[in-house]
Amino acid sequence: MNYQEYMEKTYAAWLGKWIGIRLGAPVEGWTAEEIRRIYGSVKGYLVDYGTFAADDDANGPMFFVRALEKHCSEEIQAEEMGENVLNWLCDGHGFFWWGGEGIATEHTAYNNLKKGIAAPQSGSAALNGTALAEQIGGQIFSDCWGYVACGNPQRAKNLAAKMSSVTHDKDGIQGGIFVAVSIALAYQMNDARTIVEQALTFLDPQSSYVKLCRSVIEQIRAAPDDPQRVLSWIFHKHGYDRYPGVCHILPNTAIMIWALFYGNNDFDRTMTMLCEAGWDTDCTLGNVGSILGAMLGLAGIDEKWSRPMEDVALFSSCMGSKNIDTISRTARVFAELGWQLQKKKVPSSLRQDPHQIDFILPRATGGFRIRSNRYFEANLIQSEGKLKVAVNNIYPQVQGEIFLKTYYQPNEVYDSRYEPSFSPTVYPGETIWMELINPDQLSGCVALYALAVDGRLFIQEKTAFIQEQRLEWTIPPSDAIIAEIGLRIWAFERQMRKFFWIQKAGIYPQACYQIDFTRTAMEDWGVDFGNQQRHEVAQCVTHHGTAYTDRQGLHLQGMITFGDADGQLTELTVCFEKEPTAVLTVAFDVGGFMDYKGIRIVENQVEFVKKKKGLTKNLIFTCESAVNGKIALKIDRKHGLIKVVSKEGSQAFFEETIIRGQGGVALMTEGSGSCIIHGCKLETSGFQ
């Protein structure tokens, strides 16, 4: 299997996961009887979600696998994976279900990690109890280890067992291994029954998990043409009432085995059968979708499932700009890590550039959408490694837009079940570009544009639409929150039955923008699973504590993150007021809660701080009076120097290896005193 084949298999598996989540989400927790009574038979998506909100089943694989970004080796330990969990999750909200310590498995394990109880003890049955350790989360987040195993089931087992042990134990770990190994085998096999049988040989044969699977298979073999009979047996013998906890792993595993055996290797049949069976539908369908996607490839997945998603993937980590992405781009994150695990180099022609949008994967539209109407009728189609804009019918002087969402407000996503929060992926001061090919010689003008949340439009001067061209334009510096970027088109005459290509697009991440917290809105994200109302500072993610804005500015008791995690900060100025007992940290190179550098202001002292596992600090300078009012950081990445300028004019240089880093920014407060941040100005550059 070469890299192209592996990448496309991984994409199909990850797409299958998203399809399963979206199909199962509307009836999560329903019984089969309730689904039949309300919907009858399932033929396709039950709810038109539009832009689908973040979901725990996708959050887990996407961010748990990022532990390999720092230690890309099969020798990575469970303790490192646990630290990665602390790094990417917000404290007590978002990402997954926070049902309470002793009730929600992941919540309990997270609290253990916070207390310094390292994995695998953090998820152990000895500490948390067997019932909690064997809930379903052990397997619903484990798809990623099958993706990166690149067809090697033993590698999938090793990685999944470690990660599952961070939060789970016993059958919870067995389930994680089963899912990961099944996906790894699916890269090489083409029969679901064979995959299941082979995957079970990698598990503990004495475990309740294996015994359950074997008993289900025996029932299926006794009734090969009667799936309803076996399903009724599962409901009777292995219903939720037979197992402790909120959502035990074993009942849901039983119906996964049932669907994989009776589905006849058909994606539609297997997925709709499993959806109709009920219980934890988004979880079971997500795992089975991964297995079938890896086995069948894109050819086995009808476009009716993938088209409504528009290649958009939203998440709810503590880094807001990482929460807006695409299914195709994130699939390549898994593929690149999997290839690196084998000590192989990704071919340069297929290596992903974080600042470029390409369309090399089938069905990958890069998240672009089109505003069609009766006077501008067009469609987007991925074809020949490019994005085809199929023009059915457009009228003269009518404006058309092909756009990419770079920020989401609450009313633009379906709900906030897993509490997503976003930071823009494009900022004022950055340069956007597109390469266009116009083989049918559409007659008209084109221009790049950026649209802000508050309705402000920034647009390039119109230029004639020629046969081949590269458009490039810089968004003016401002305090705007950029909600979308795109291409505007005006036709000179009526055009029908034509097309043009967007070959590539991208951003030069050299932002220059301001955040005026005295004018920054609070966003209403509705209620979470616990019926708690949640508000968030626009373009920021609250990691812990409280944050709100008013005419004075940002009132912060805790930590917020913002900025482009794929940029690289070069200068940051923060204006603030704080009481002497308050401690303010202005952090940069933020790659999560466990990974940042920053300046910590404690009364009249300014310290340089660096957090990886613990927190290290060095005194930079001491002022005669408490530092207050304004502080500026100038970062010379070429020479590894930081210059700090305070209101009093104090300054110091500190040498630190900061040639590379993350682009995120965070503000943190500690202590009993209050702190108000009025605003900040940021300048970034792309990685060199």
PDB file of N, CA, C and O in Angstrom, residues 111-173:
ATOM      1  N   ASN A 111     -10.495  14.411  36.080  1.00  0.00           N
ATOM      2  CA  ASN A 111     -10.234  14.942  37.408  1.00  0.00           C
ATOM      3  C   ASN A 111      -9.050  14.242  38.064  1.00  0.00           C
ATOM      4  O   ASN A 111      -8.259  14.869  38.779  1.00  0.00           O
ATOM      5  N   ASN A 112      -8.919  12.948  37.822  1.00  0.00           N
ATOM      6  CA  ASN A 112      -7.759  12.224  38.349  1.00  0.00           C
ATOM      7  C   ASN A 112      -6.460  12.769  37.760  1.00  0.00           C
ATOM      8  O   ASN A 112      -5.476  12.982  38.481  1.00  0.00           O
ATOM      9  N   LEU A 113      -6.466  12.999  36.460  1.00  0.00           N
ATOM     10  CA  LEU A 113      -5.268  13.555  35.808  1.00  0.00           C
ATOM     11  C   LEU A 113      -4.930  14.923  36.386  1.00  0.00           C
ATOM     12  O   LEU A 113      -3.762  15.243  36.621  1.00  0.00           O
ATOM     13  N   LYS A 114      -5.948  15.746  36.594  1.00  0.00           N
ATOM     14  CA  LYS A 114      -5.740  17.077  37.181  1.00  0.00           C
ATOM     15  C   LYS A 114      -5.101  16.981  38.566  1.00  0.00           C
ATOM     16  O   LYS A 114      -4.296  17.835  38.956  1.00  0.00           O
ATOM     17  N   LYS A 115      -5.485  15.961  39.325  1.00  0.00           N
ATOM     18  CA  LYS A 115      -4.940  15.789  40.676  1.00  0.00           C
ATOM     19  C   LYS A 115      -3.516  15.243  40.666  1.00  0.00           C
ATOM     20  O   LYS A 115      -2.919  15.077  41.733  1.00  0.00           O
ATOM     21  N   GLY A 116      -3.004  14.936  39.467  1.00  0.00           N
ATOM     22  CA  GLY A 116      -1.660  14.382  39.378  1.00  0.00           C
ATOM     23  C   GLY A 116      -1.609  12.876  39.349  1.00  0.00           C
ATOM     24  O   GLY A 116      -0.525  12.280  39.429  1.00  0.00           O
ATOM     25  N   ILE A 117      -2.774  12.237  39.232  1.00  0.00           N
ATOM     26  CA  ILE A 117      -2.816  10.773  39.118  1.00  0.00           C
ATOM     27  C   ILE A 117      -2.609  10.419  37.652  1.00  0.00           C
ATOM     28  O   ILE A 117      -3.487  10.630  36.810  1.00  0.00           O
ATOM     29  N   ALA A 118      -1.454   9.921  37.325  1.00  0.00           N
ATOM     30  CA  ALA A 118      -1.091   9.693  35.927  1.00  0.00           C
ATOM     31  C   ALA A 118      -1.758   8.440  35.379  1.00  0.00           C
ATOM     32  O   ALA A 118      -2.165   7.548  36.127  1.00  0.00           O
ATOM     33  N   ALA A 119      -1.868   8.391  34.052  1.00  0.00           N
ATOM     34  CA  ALA A 119      -2.346   7.180  33.380  1.00  0.00           C
ATOM     35  C   ALA A 119      -1.251   6.107  33.492  1.00  0.00           C
ATOM     36  O   ALA A 119      -0.066   6.431  33.504  1.00  0.00           O
ATOM     37  N   PRO A 120      -1.624   4.821  33.592  1.00  0.00           N
ATOM     38  CA  PRO A 120      -2.986   4.277  33.463  1.00  0.00           C
ATOM     39  C   PRO A 120      -3.805   4.254  34.752  1.00  0.00           C
ATOM     40  O   PRO A 120      -4.959   3.840  34.725  1.00  0.00           O
ATOM     41  N   GLN A 121      -3.239   4.678  35.870  1.00  0.00           N
ATOM     42  CA  GLN A 121      -4.003   4.651  37.113  1.00  0.00           C
ATOM     43  C   GLN A 121      -5.230   5.551  37.026  1.00  0.00           C
ATOM     44  O   GLN A 121      -6.269   5.274  37.631  1.00  0.00           O
ATOM     45  N   SER A 122      -5.136   6.632  36.244  1.00  0.00           N
ATOM     46  CA  SER A 122      -6.251   7.591  36.132  1.00  0.00           C
ATOM     47  C   SER A 122      -7.545   6.938  35.677  1.00  0.00           C
ATOM     48  O   SER A 122      -8.638   7.377  36.046  1.00  0.00           O
ATOM     49  N   GLY A 123      -7.452   5.881  34.864  1.00  0.00           N
ATOM     50  CA  GLY A 123      -8.646   5.215  34.357  1.00  0.00           C
ATOM     51  C   GLY A 123      -8.887   3.847  34.952  1.00  0.00           C
ATOM     52  O   GLY A 123      -9.782   3.120  34.490  1.00  0.00           O
ATOM     53  N   SER A 124      -8.134   3.490  35.964  1.00  0.00           N
ATOM     54  CA  SER A 124      -8.156   2.115  36.459  1.00  0.00           C
ATOM     55  C   SER A 124      -9.436   1.775  37.218  1.00  0.00           C
ATOM     56  O   SER A 124     -10.037   2.617  37.893  1.00  0.00           O
ATOM     57  N   ALA A 125      -9.819   0.507  37.122  1.00  0.00           N
ATOM     58  CA  ALA A 125     -10.970   0.015  37.879  1.00  0.00           C
ATOM     59  C   ALA A 125     -10.670   0.019  39.365  1.00  0.00           C
ATOM     60  O   ALA A 125     -11.576   0.223  40.191  1.00  0.00           O
ATOM     61  N   ALA A 126      -9.420  -0.184  39.730  1.00  0.00           N
ATOM     62  CA  ALA A 126      -9.039  -0.172  41.143  1.00  0.00           C
ATOM     63  C   ALA A 126      -9.345   1.177  41.780  1.00  0.00           C
ATOM     64  O   ALA A 126      -9.725   1.254  42.957  1.00  0.00           O
ATOM     65  N   LEU A 127      -9.198   2.245  41.017  1.00  0.00           N
ATOM     66  CA  LEU A 127      -9.441   3.591  41.533  1.00  0.00           C
ATOM     67  C   LEU A 127     -10.888   4.033  41.331  1.00  0.00           C
ATOM     68  O   LEU A 127     -11.501   4.628  42.218  1.00  0.00           O
ATOM     69  N   ASN A 128     -11.447   3.747  40.156  1.00  0.00           N
ATOM     70  CA  ASN A 128     -12.759   4.289  39.773  1.00  0.00           C
ATOM     71  C   ASN A 128     -13.905   3.298  39.878  1.00  0.00           C
ATOM     72  O   ASN A 128     -15.067   3.694  39.767  1.00  0.00           O
ATOM     73  N   GLY A 129     -13.598   2.026  40.031  1.00  0.00           N
ATOM     74  CA  GLY A 129     -14.633   0.995  40.059  1.00  0.00           C
ATOM     75  C   GLY A 129     -14.832   0.374  38.688  1.00  0.00           C
ATOM     76  O   GLY A 129     -14.680   1.039  37.655  1.00  0.00           O
ATOM     77  N   THR A 130     -15.187  -0.900  38.675  1.00  0.00           N
ATOM     78  CA  THR A 130     -15.321  -1.624  37.406  1.00  0.00           C
ATOM     79  C   THR A 130     -16.441  -1.072  36.539  1.00  0.00           C
ATOM     80  O   THR A 130     -16.297  -0.956  35.317  1.00  0.00           O
ATOM     81  N   ALA A 131     -17.554  -0.727  37.127  1.00  0.00           N
ATOM     82  CA  ALA A 131     -18.692  -0.231  36.331  1.00  0.00           C
ATOM     83  C   ALA A 131     -18.306   1.001  35.536  1.00  0.00           C
ATOM     84  O   ALA A 131     -18.594   1.098  34.335  1.00  0.00           O
ATOM     85  N   LEU A 132     -17.633   1.946  36.171  1.00  0.00           N
ATOM     86  CA  LEU A 132     -17.234   3.171  35.482  1.00  0.00           C
ATOM     87  C   LEU A 132     -16.180   2.869  34.424  1.00  0.00           C
ATOM     88  O   LEU A 132     -16.189   3.446  33.338  1.00  0.00           O
ATOM     89  N   ALA A 133     -15.283   1.947  34.737  1.00  0.00           N
ATOM     90  CA  ALA A 133     -14.175   1.628  33.824  1.00  0.00           C
ATOM     91  C   ALA A 133     -14.644   0.942  32.548  1.00  0.00           C
ATOM     92  O   ALA A 133     -13.916   0.939  31.546  1.00  0.00           O
ATOM     93  N   GLU A 134     -15.868   0.375  32.561  1.00  0.00           N
ATOM     94  CA  GLU A 134     -16.332  -0.405  31.419  1.00  0.00           C
ATOM     95  C   GLU A 134     -17.466   0.276  30.652  1.00  0.00           C
ATOM     96  O   GLU A 134     -18.208  -0.389  29.931  1.00  0.00           O
ATOM     97  N   GLN A 135     -17.564   1.585  30.760  1.00  0.00           N
ATOM     98  CA  GLN A 135     -18.534   2.305  29.946  1.00  0.00           C
ATOM     99  C   GLN A 135     -18.008   2.432  28.511  1.00  0.00           C
ATOM    100  O   GLN A 135     -16.860   2.119  28.211  1.00  0.00           O
ATOM    101  N   ILE A 136     -18.820   2.957  27.614  1.00  0.00           N
ATOM    102  CA  ILE A 136     -18.565   2.836  26.175  1.00  0.00           C
ATOM    103  C   ILE A 136     -17.397   3.674  25.655  1.00  0.00           C
ATOM    104  O   ILE A 136     -16.840   3.393  24.596  1.00  0.00           O
ATOM    105  N   GLY A 137     -16.988   4.692  26.412  1.00  0.00           N
ATOM    106  CA  GLY A 137     -15.951   5.593  25.905  1.00  0.00           C
ATOM    107  C   GLY A 137     -14.644   4.935  25.557  1.00  0.00           C
ATOM    108  O   GLY A 137     -13.860   5.470  24.767  1.00  0.00           O
ATOM    109  N   GLY A 138     -14.360   3.769  26.138  1.00  0.00           N
ATOM    110  CA  GLY A 138     -13.104   3.093  25.816  1.00  0.00           C
ATOM    111  C   GLY A 138     -12.947   2.786  24.346  1.00  0.00           C
ATOM    112  O   GLY A 138     -11.825   2.739  23.832  1.00  0.00           O
ATOM    113  N   GLN A 139     -14.070   2.566  23.644  1.00  0.00           N
ATOM    114  CA  GLN A 139     -13.950   2.226  22.231  1.00  0.00           C
ATOM    115  C   GLN A 139     -14.393   3.327  21.279  1.00  0.00           C
ATOM    116  O   GLN A 139     -13.915   3.387  20.142  1.00  0.00           O
ATOM    117  N   ILE A 140     -15.228   4.257  21.713  1.00  0.00           N
ATOM    118  CA  ILE A 140     -15.766   5.214  20.740  1.00  0.00           C
ATOM    119  C   ILE A 140     -14.723   6.234  20.289  1.00  0.00           C
ATOM    120  O   ILE A 140     -14.896   6.882  19.258  1.00  0.00           O
ATOM    121  N   PHE A 141     -13.642   6.381  21.065  1.00  0.00           N
ATOM    122  CA  PHE A 141     -12.592   7.334  20.701  1.00  0.00           C
ATOM    123  C   PHE A 141     -11.366   6.654  20.080  1.00  0.00           C
ATOM    124  O   PHE A 141     -10.357   7.316  19.847  1.00  0.00           O
ATOM    125  N   SER A 142     -11.430   5.345  19.840  1.00  0.00           N
ATOM    126  CA  SER A 142     -10.228   4.588  19.501  1.00  0.00           C
ATOM    127  C   SER A 142      -9.984   4.415  18.008  1.00  0.00           C
ATOM    128  O   SER A 142      -8.998   3.790  17.615  1.00  0.00           O
ATOM    129  N   ASP A 143     -10.852   4.953  17.178  1.00  0.00           N
ATOM    130  CA  ASP A 143     -10.691   4.803  15.720  1.00  0.00           C
ATOM    131  C   ASP A 143      -9.322   5.283  15.250  1.00  0.00           C
ATOM    132  O   ASP A 143      -8.724   4.695  14.340  1.00  0.00           O
ATOM    133  N   CYS A 144      -8.831   6.356  15.843  1.00  0.00           N
ATOM    134  CA  CYS A 144      -7.591   6.971  15.356  1.00  0.00           C
ATOM    135  C   CYS A 144      -6.417   6.005  15.369  1.00  0.00           C
ATOM    136  O   CYS A 144      -5.538   6.076  14.503  1.00  0.00           O
ATOM    137  N   TRP A 145      -6.390   5.083  16.338  1.00  0.00           N
ATOM    138  CA  TRP A 145      -5.250   4.164  16.422  1.00  0.00           C
ATOM    139  C   TRP A 145      -5.320   3.122  15.311  1.00  0.00           C
ATOM    140  O   TRP A 145      -4.280   2.621  14.871  1.00  0.00           O
ATOM    141  N   GLY A 146      -6.517   2.831  14.840  1.00  0.00           N
ATOM    142  CA  GLY A 146      -6.641   1.996  13.649  1.00  0.00           C
ATOM    143  C   GLY A 146      -6.193   2.731  12.408  1.00  0.00           C
ATOM    144  O   GLY A 146      -5.551   2.154  11.524  1.00  0.00           O
ATOM    145  N   TYR A 147      -6.500   4.035  12.330  1.00  0.00           N
ATOM    146  CA  TYR A 147      -6.081   4.829  11.171  1.00  0.00           C
ATOM    147  C   TYR A 147      -4.556   4.889  11.070  1.00  0.00           C
ATOM    148  O   TYR A 147      -3.986   4.695   9.997  1.00  0.00           O
ATOM    149  N   VAL A 148      -3.899   5.227  12.182  1.00  0.00           N
ATOM    150  CA  VAL A 148      -2.448   5.447  12.116  1.00  0.00           C
ATOM    151  C   VAL A 148      -1.662   4.146  12.087  1.00  0.00           C
ATOM    152  O   VAL A 148      -0.458   4.156  11.818  1.00  0.00           O
ATOM    153  N   ALA A 149      -2.316   3.013  12.353  1.00  0.00           N
ATOM    154  CA  ALA A 149      -1.611   1.727  12.338  1.00  0.00           C
ATOM    155  C   ALA A 149      -1.236   1.285  10.938  1.00  0.00           C
ATOM    156  O   ALA A 149      -0.397   0.396  10.761  1.00  0.00           O
ATOM    157  N   CYS A 150      -1.869   1.898   9.942  1.00  0.00           N
ATOM    158  CA  CYS A 150      -1.518   1.619   8.535  1.00  0.00           C
ATOM    159  C   CYS A 150      -1.587   0.121   8.213  1.00  0.00           C
ATOM    160  O   CYS A 150      -0.674  -0.447   7.622  1.00  0.00           O
ATOM    161  N   GLY A 151      -2.679  -0.508   8.656  1.00  0.00           N
ATOM    162  CA  GLY A 151      -2.885  -1.915   8.338  1.00  0.00           C
ATOM    163  C   GLY A 151      -2.196  -2.886   9.272  1.00  0.00           C
ATOM    164  O   GLY A 151      -2.280  -4.101   9.075  1.00  0.00           O
ATOM    165  N   ASN A 152      -1.522  -2.395  10.312  1.00  0.00           N
ATOM    166  CA  ASN A 152      -0.806  -3.258  11.256  1.00  0.00           C
ATOM    167  C   ASN A 152      -1.650  -3.423  12.519  1.00  0.00           C
ATOM    168  O   ASN A 152      -1.688  -2.531  13.367  1.00  0.00           O
ATOM    169  N   PRO A 153      -2.320  -4.559  12.701  1.00  0.00           N
ATOM    170  CA  PRO A 153      -3.238  -4.713  13.836  1.00  0.00           C
ATOM    171  C   PRO A 153      -2.530  -4.717  15.192  1.00  0.00           C
ATOM    172  O   PRO A 153      -3.099  -4.262  16.182  1.00  0.00           O
ATOM    173  N   GLN A 154      -1.304  -5.226  15.243  1.00  0.00           N
ATOM    174  CA  GLN A 154      -0.586  -5.244  16.514  1.00  0.00           C
ATOM    175  C   GLN A 154      -0.245  -3.822  16.961  1.00  0.00           C
ATOM    176  O   GLN A 154      -0.339  -3.493  18.150  1.00  0.00           O
ATOM    177  N   ARG A 155       0.130  -2.983  16.014  1.00  0.00           N
ATOM    178  CA  ARG A 155       0.402  -1.582  16.338  1.00  0.00           C
ATOM    179  C   ARG A 155      -0.879  -0.898  16.821  1.00  0.00           C
ATOM    180  O   ARG A 155      -0.853  -0.133  17.792  1.00  0.00           O
ATOM    181  N   ALA A 156      -1.986  -1.181  16.149  1.00  0.00           N
ATOM    182  CA  ALA A 156      -3.273  -0.607  16.570  1.00  0.00           C
ATOM    183  C   ALA A 156      -3.614  -1.036  17.988  1.00  0.00           C
ATOM    184  O   ALA A 156      -4.080  -0.232  18.802  1.00  0.00           O
ATOM    185  N   LYS A 157      -3.389  -2.299  18.305  1.00  0.00           N
ATOM    186  CA  LYS A 157      -3.668  -2.814  19.642  1.00  0.00           C
ATOM    187  C   LYS A 157      -2.832  -2.099  20.691  1.00  0.00           C
ATOM    188  O   LYS A 157      -3.354  -1.654  21.724  1.00  0.00           O
ATOM    189  N   ASN A 158      -1.538  -1.990  20.440  1.00  0.00           N
ATOM    190  CA  ASN A 158      -0.637  -1.382  21.425  1.00  0.00           C
ATOM    191  C   ASN A 158      -1.034   0.059  21.737  1.00  0.00           C
ATOM    192  O   ASN A 158      -1.084   0.472  22.900  1.00  0.00           O
ATOM    193  N   LEU A 159      -1.305   0.833  20.699  1.00  0.00           N
ATOM    194  CA  LEU A 159      -1.643   2.241  20.899  1.00  0.00           C
ATOM    195  C   LEU A 159      -3.018   2.399  21.550  1.00  0.00           C
ATOM    196  O   LEU A 159      -3.196   3.219  22.460  1.00  0.00           O
ATOM    197  N   ALA A 160      -3.992   1.624  21.089  1.00  0.00           N
ATOM    198  CA  ALA A 160      -5.348   1.739  21.636  1.00  0.00           C
ATOM    199  C   ALA A 160      -5.393   1.320  23.099  1.00  0.00           C
ATOM    200  O   ALA A 160      -6.104   1.936  23.908  1.00  0.00           O
ATOM    201  N   ALA A 161      -4.644   0.277  23.461  1.00  0.00           N
ATOM    202  CA  ALA A 161      -4.644  -0.180  24.852  1.00  0.00           C
ATOM    203  C   ALA A 161      -4.111   0.910  25.776  1.00  0.00           C
ATOM    204  O   ALA A 161      -4.643   1.128  26.871  1.00  0.00           O
ATOM    205  N   LYS A 162      -3.081   1.615  25.324  1.00  0.00           N
ATOM    206  CA  LYS A 162      -2.512   2.686  26.151  1.00  0.00           C
ATOM    207  C   LYS A 162      -3.487   3.845  26.311  1.00  0.00           C
ATOM    208  O   LYS A 162      -3.715   4.331  27.420  1.00  0.00           O
ATOM    209  N   MET A 163      -4.064   4.305  25.202  1.00  0.00           N
ATOM    210  CA  MET A 163      -4.956   5.451  25.293  1.00  0.00           C
ATOM    211  C   MET A 163      -6.236   5.096  26.050  1.00  0.00           C
ATOM    212  O   MET A 163      -6.731   5.887  26.852  1.00  0.00           O
ATOM    213  N   SER A 164      -6.785   3.933  25.820  1.00  0.00           N
ATOM    214  CA  SER A 164      -8.007   3.540  26.526  1.00  0.00           C
ATOM    215  C   SER A 164      -7.771   3.479  28.028  1.00  0.00           C
ATOM    216  O   SER A 164      -8.671   3.762  28.821  1.00  0.00           O
ATOM    217  N   SER A 165      -6.538   3.136  28.428  1.00  0.00           N
ATOM    218  CA  SER A 165      -6.235   3.035  29.857  1.00  0.00           C
ATOM    219  C   SER A 165      -6.186   4.389  30.547  1.00  0.00           C
ATOM    220  O   SER A 165      -6.220   4.459  31.774  1.00  0.00           O
ATOM    221  N   VAL A 166      -6.103   5.469  29.781  1.00  0.00           N
ATOM    222  CA  VAL A 166      -6.120   6.809  30.384  1.00  0.00           C
ATOM    223  C   VAL A 166      -7.458   7.057  31.068  1.00  0.00           C
ATOM    224  O   VAL A 166      -7.528   7.681  32.129  1.00  0.00           O
ATOM    225  N   THR A 167      -8.527   6.543  30.478  1.00  0.00           N
ATOM    226  CA  THR A 167      -9.874   6.807  30.993  1.00  0.00           C
ATOM    227  C   THR A 167     -10.632   5.546  31.407  1.00  0.00           C
ATOM    228  O   THR A 167     -11.618   5.653  32.144  1.00  0.00           O
ATOM    229  N   HIS A 168     -10.223   4.369  30.937  1.00  0.00           N
ATOM    230  CA  HIS A 168     -10.996   3.148  31.128  1.00  0.00           C
ATOM    231  C   HIS A 168     -10.114   1.985  31.578  1.00  0.00           C
ATOM    232  O   HIS A 168      -8.898   2.112  31.671  1.00  0.00           O
ATOM    233  N   ASP A 169     -10.757   0.825  31.784  1.00  0.00           N
ATOM    234  CA  ASP A 169     -10.045  -0.383  32.206  1.00  0.00           C
ATOM    235  C   ASP A 169     -10.883  -1.596  31.807  1.00  0.00           C
ATOM    236  O   ASP A 169     -12.014  -1.458  31.337  1.00  0.00           O
ATOM    237  N   LYS A 170     -10.310  -2.763  31.964  1.00  0.00           N
ATOM    238  CA  LYS A 170     -10.978  -4.049  31.725  1.00  0.00           C
ATOM    239  C   LYS A 170     -11.663  -4.074  30.347  1.00  0.00           C
ATOM    240  O   LYS A 170     -11.021  -3.857  29.337  1.00  0.00           O
ATOM    241  N   ASP A 171     -12.997  -4.307  30.302  1.00  0.00           N
ATOM    242  CA  ASP A 171     -13.682  -4.378  29.009  1.00  0.00           C
ATOM    243  C   ASP A 171     -13.639  -3.047  28.266  1.00  0.00           C
ATOM    244  O   ASP A 171     -13.763  -3.008  27.042  1.00  0.00           O
ATOM    245  N   GLY A 172     -13.472  -1.959  28.996  1.00  0.00           N
ATOM    246  CA  GLY A 172     -13.309  -0.661  28.342  1.00  0.00           C
ATOM    247  C   GLY A 172     -12.065  -0.626  27.472  1.00  0.00           C
ATOM    248  O   GLY A 172     -12.075  -0.060  26.373  1.00  0.00           O
ATOM    249  N   ILE A 173     -10.985  -1.241  27.947  1.00  0.00           N
ATOM    250  CA  ILE A 173      -9.756  -1.327  27.147  1.00  0.00           C
ATOM    251  C   ILE A 173      -9.924  -2.351  26.034  1.00  0.00           C
ATOM    252  O   ILE A 173      -9.484  -2.128  24.900  1.00  0.00           O
TER     253      ILE A 173
END
